[in-house]
PDB file of C-alpha atoms in Angstrom:
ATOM      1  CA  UNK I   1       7.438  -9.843   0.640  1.00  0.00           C
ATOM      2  CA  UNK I   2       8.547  -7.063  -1.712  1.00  0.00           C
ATOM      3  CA  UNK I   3       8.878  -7.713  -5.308  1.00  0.00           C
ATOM      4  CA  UNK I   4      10.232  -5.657  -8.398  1.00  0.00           C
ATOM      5  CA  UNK I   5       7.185  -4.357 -10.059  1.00  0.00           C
ATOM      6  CA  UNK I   6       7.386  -5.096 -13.800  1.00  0.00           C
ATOM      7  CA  UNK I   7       7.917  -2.208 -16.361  1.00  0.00           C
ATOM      8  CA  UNK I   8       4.022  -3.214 -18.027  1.00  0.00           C
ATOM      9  CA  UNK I   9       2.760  -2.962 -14.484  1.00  0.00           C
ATOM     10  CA  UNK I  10       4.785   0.933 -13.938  1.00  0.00           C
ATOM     11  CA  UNK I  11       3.692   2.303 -17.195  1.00  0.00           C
ATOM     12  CA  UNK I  12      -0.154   0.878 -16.795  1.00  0.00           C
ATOM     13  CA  UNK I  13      -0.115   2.418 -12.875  1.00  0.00           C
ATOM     14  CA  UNK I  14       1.881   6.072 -14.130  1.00  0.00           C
ATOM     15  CA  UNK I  15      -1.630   5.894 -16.861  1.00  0.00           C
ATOM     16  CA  UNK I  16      -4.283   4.655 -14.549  1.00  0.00           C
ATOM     17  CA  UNK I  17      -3.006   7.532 -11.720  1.00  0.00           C
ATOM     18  CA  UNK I  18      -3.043  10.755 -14.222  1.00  0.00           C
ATOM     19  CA  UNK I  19      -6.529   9.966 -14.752  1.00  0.00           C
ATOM     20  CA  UNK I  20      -7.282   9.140 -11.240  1.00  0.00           C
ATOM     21  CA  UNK I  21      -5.968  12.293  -9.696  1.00  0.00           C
ATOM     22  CA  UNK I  22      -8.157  14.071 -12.723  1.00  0.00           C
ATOM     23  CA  UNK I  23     -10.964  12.494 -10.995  1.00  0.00           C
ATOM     24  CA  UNK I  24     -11.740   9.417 -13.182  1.00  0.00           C
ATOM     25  CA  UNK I  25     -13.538   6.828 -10.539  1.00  0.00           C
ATOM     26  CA  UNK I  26     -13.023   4.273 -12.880  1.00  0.00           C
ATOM     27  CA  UNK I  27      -9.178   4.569 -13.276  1.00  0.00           C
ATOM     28  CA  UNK I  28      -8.679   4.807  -9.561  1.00  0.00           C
ATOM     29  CA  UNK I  29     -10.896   1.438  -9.250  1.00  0.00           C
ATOM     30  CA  UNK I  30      -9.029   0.195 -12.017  1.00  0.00           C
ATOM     31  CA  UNK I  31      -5.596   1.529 -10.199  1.00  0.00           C
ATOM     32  CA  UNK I  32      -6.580   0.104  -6.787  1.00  0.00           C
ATOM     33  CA  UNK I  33      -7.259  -3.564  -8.482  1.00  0.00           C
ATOM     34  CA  UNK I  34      -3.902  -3.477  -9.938  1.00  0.00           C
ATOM     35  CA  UNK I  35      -2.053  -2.408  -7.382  1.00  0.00           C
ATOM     36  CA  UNK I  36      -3.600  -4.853  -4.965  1.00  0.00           C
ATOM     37  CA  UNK I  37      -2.623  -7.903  -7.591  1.00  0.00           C
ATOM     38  CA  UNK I  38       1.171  -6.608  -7.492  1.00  0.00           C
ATOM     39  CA  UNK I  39       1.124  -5.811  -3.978  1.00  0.00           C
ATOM     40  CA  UNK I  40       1.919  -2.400  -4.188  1.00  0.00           C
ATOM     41  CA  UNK I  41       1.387  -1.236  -0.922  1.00  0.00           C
ATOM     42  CA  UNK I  42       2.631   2.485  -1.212  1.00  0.00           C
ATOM     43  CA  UNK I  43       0.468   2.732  -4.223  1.00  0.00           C
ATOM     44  CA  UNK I  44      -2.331   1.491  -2.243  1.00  0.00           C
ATOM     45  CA  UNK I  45      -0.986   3.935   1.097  1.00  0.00           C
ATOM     46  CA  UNK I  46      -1.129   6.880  -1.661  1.00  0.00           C
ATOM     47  CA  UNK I  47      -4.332   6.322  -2.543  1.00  0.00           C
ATOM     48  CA  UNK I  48      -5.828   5.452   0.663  1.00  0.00           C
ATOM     49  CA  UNK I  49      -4.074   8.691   1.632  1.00  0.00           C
ATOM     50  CA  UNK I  50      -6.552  10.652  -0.804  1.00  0.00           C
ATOM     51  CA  UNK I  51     -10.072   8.897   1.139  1.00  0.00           C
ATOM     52  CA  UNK I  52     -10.239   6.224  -1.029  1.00  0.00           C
ATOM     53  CA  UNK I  53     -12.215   3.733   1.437  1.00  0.00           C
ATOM     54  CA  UNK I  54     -11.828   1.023  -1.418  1.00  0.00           C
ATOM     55  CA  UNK I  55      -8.225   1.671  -0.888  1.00  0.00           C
ATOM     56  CA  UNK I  56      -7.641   1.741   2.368  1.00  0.00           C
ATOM     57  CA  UNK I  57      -9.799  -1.711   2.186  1.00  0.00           C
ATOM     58  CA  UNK I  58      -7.097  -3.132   0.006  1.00  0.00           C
ATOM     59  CA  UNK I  59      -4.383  -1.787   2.168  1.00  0.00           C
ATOM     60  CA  UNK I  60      -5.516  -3.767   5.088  1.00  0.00           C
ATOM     61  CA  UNK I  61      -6.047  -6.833   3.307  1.00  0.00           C
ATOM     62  CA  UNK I  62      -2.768  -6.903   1.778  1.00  0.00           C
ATOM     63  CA  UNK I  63      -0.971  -5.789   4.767  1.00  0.00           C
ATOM     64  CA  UNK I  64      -2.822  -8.365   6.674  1.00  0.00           C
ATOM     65  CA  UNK I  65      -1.796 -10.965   3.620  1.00  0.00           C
ATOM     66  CA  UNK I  66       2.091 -10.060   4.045  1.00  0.00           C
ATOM     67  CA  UNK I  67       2.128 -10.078   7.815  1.00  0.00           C
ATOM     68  CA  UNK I  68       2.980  -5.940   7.942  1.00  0.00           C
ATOM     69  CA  UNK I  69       2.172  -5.135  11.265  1.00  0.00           C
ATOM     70  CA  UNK I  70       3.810  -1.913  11.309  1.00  0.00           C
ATOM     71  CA  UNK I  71       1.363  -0.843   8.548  1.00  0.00           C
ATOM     72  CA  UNK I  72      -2.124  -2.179  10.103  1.00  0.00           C
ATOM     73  CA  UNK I  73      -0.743  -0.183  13.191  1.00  0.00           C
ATOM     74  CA  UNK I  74      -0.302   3.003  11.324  1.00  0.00           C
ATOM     75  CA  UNK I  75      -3.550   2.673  10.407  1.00  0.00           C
ATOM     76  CA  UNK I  76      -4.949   1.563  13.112  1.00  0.00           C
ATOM     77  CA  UNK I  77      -3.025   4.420  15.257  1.00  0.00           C
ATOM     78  CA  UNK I  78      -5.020   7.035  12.234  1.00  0.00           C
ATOM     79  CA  UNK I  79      -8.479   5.461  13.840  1.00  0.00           C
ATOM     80  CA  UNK I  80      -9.297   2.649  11.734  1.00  0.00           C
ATOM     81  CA  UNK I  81     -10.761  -0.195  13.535  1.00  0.00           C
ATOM     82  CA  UNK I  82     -11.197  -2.774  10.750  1.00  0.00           C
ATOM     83  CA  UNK I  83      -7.126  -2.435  11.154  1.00  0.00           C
ATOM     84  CA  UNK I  84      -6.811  -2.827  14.453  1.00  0.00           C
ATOM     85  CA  UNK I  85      -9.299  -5.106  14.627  1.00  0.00           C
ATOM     86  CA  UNK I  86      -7.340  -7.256  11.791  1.00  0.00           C
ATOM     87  CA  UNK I  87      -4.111  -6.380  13.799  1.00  0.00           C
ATOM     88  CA  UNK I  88      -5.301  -7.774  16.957  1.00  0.00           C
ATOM     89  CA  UNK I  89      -6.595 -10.715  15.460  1.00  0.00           C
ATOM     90  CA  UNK I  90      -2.727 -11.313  13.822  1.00  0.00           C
ATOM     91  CA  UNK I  91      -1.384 -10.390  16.970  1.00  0.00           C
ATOM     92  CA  UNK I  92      -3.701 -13.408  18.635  1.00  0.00           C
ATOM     93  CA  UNK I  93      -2.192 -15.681  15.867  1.00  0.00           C
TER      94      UNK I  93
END
């Protein structure tokens, strides 16, 4: 399930991710919550990307949430085993 992210959700995100890659904590919480609530997963990827364990949290959980296998095996295929735990449990399904 994709869905056009609204122009209030873009310009909020392009904000909250200048200060994040400055190294504002709060903004890349901030970013990460948002993200997760419009199911932006390459935000989330991007971010996760950087060692952003809160992010790569979110990542799972929403990939789990839309059924994206390919990403939980990405992931999972990187090391993480809260992935491919998640993954075998939707593969059990």
């Amino acid at each position: 399930m994709t869905t056009e992210p609204n122009p209030s959700y873009q310009s909020d995100a392009a904000a909250l991710r200048e200060r994040a890659d400055r190294g504002d904590s709060d903004a890349a919480d901030e970013l990460i919550e948002l993200a997760a609530e419009q199911g932006d997963l390459g935000e989330l990827r991007r971010l996760a990307e950087t060692g952003n364990s809160t992010a790569t949290d979110q990542l799972i959980e929403l990939a789990a949430e839309q059924g994206d296998l390919t990403e939980l095996r990405r992931l999972a295929d990187q090391g993480n085993t809260t992935a491919a735990e998640v993954l075998d449990e939707l593969i059990d399904e």
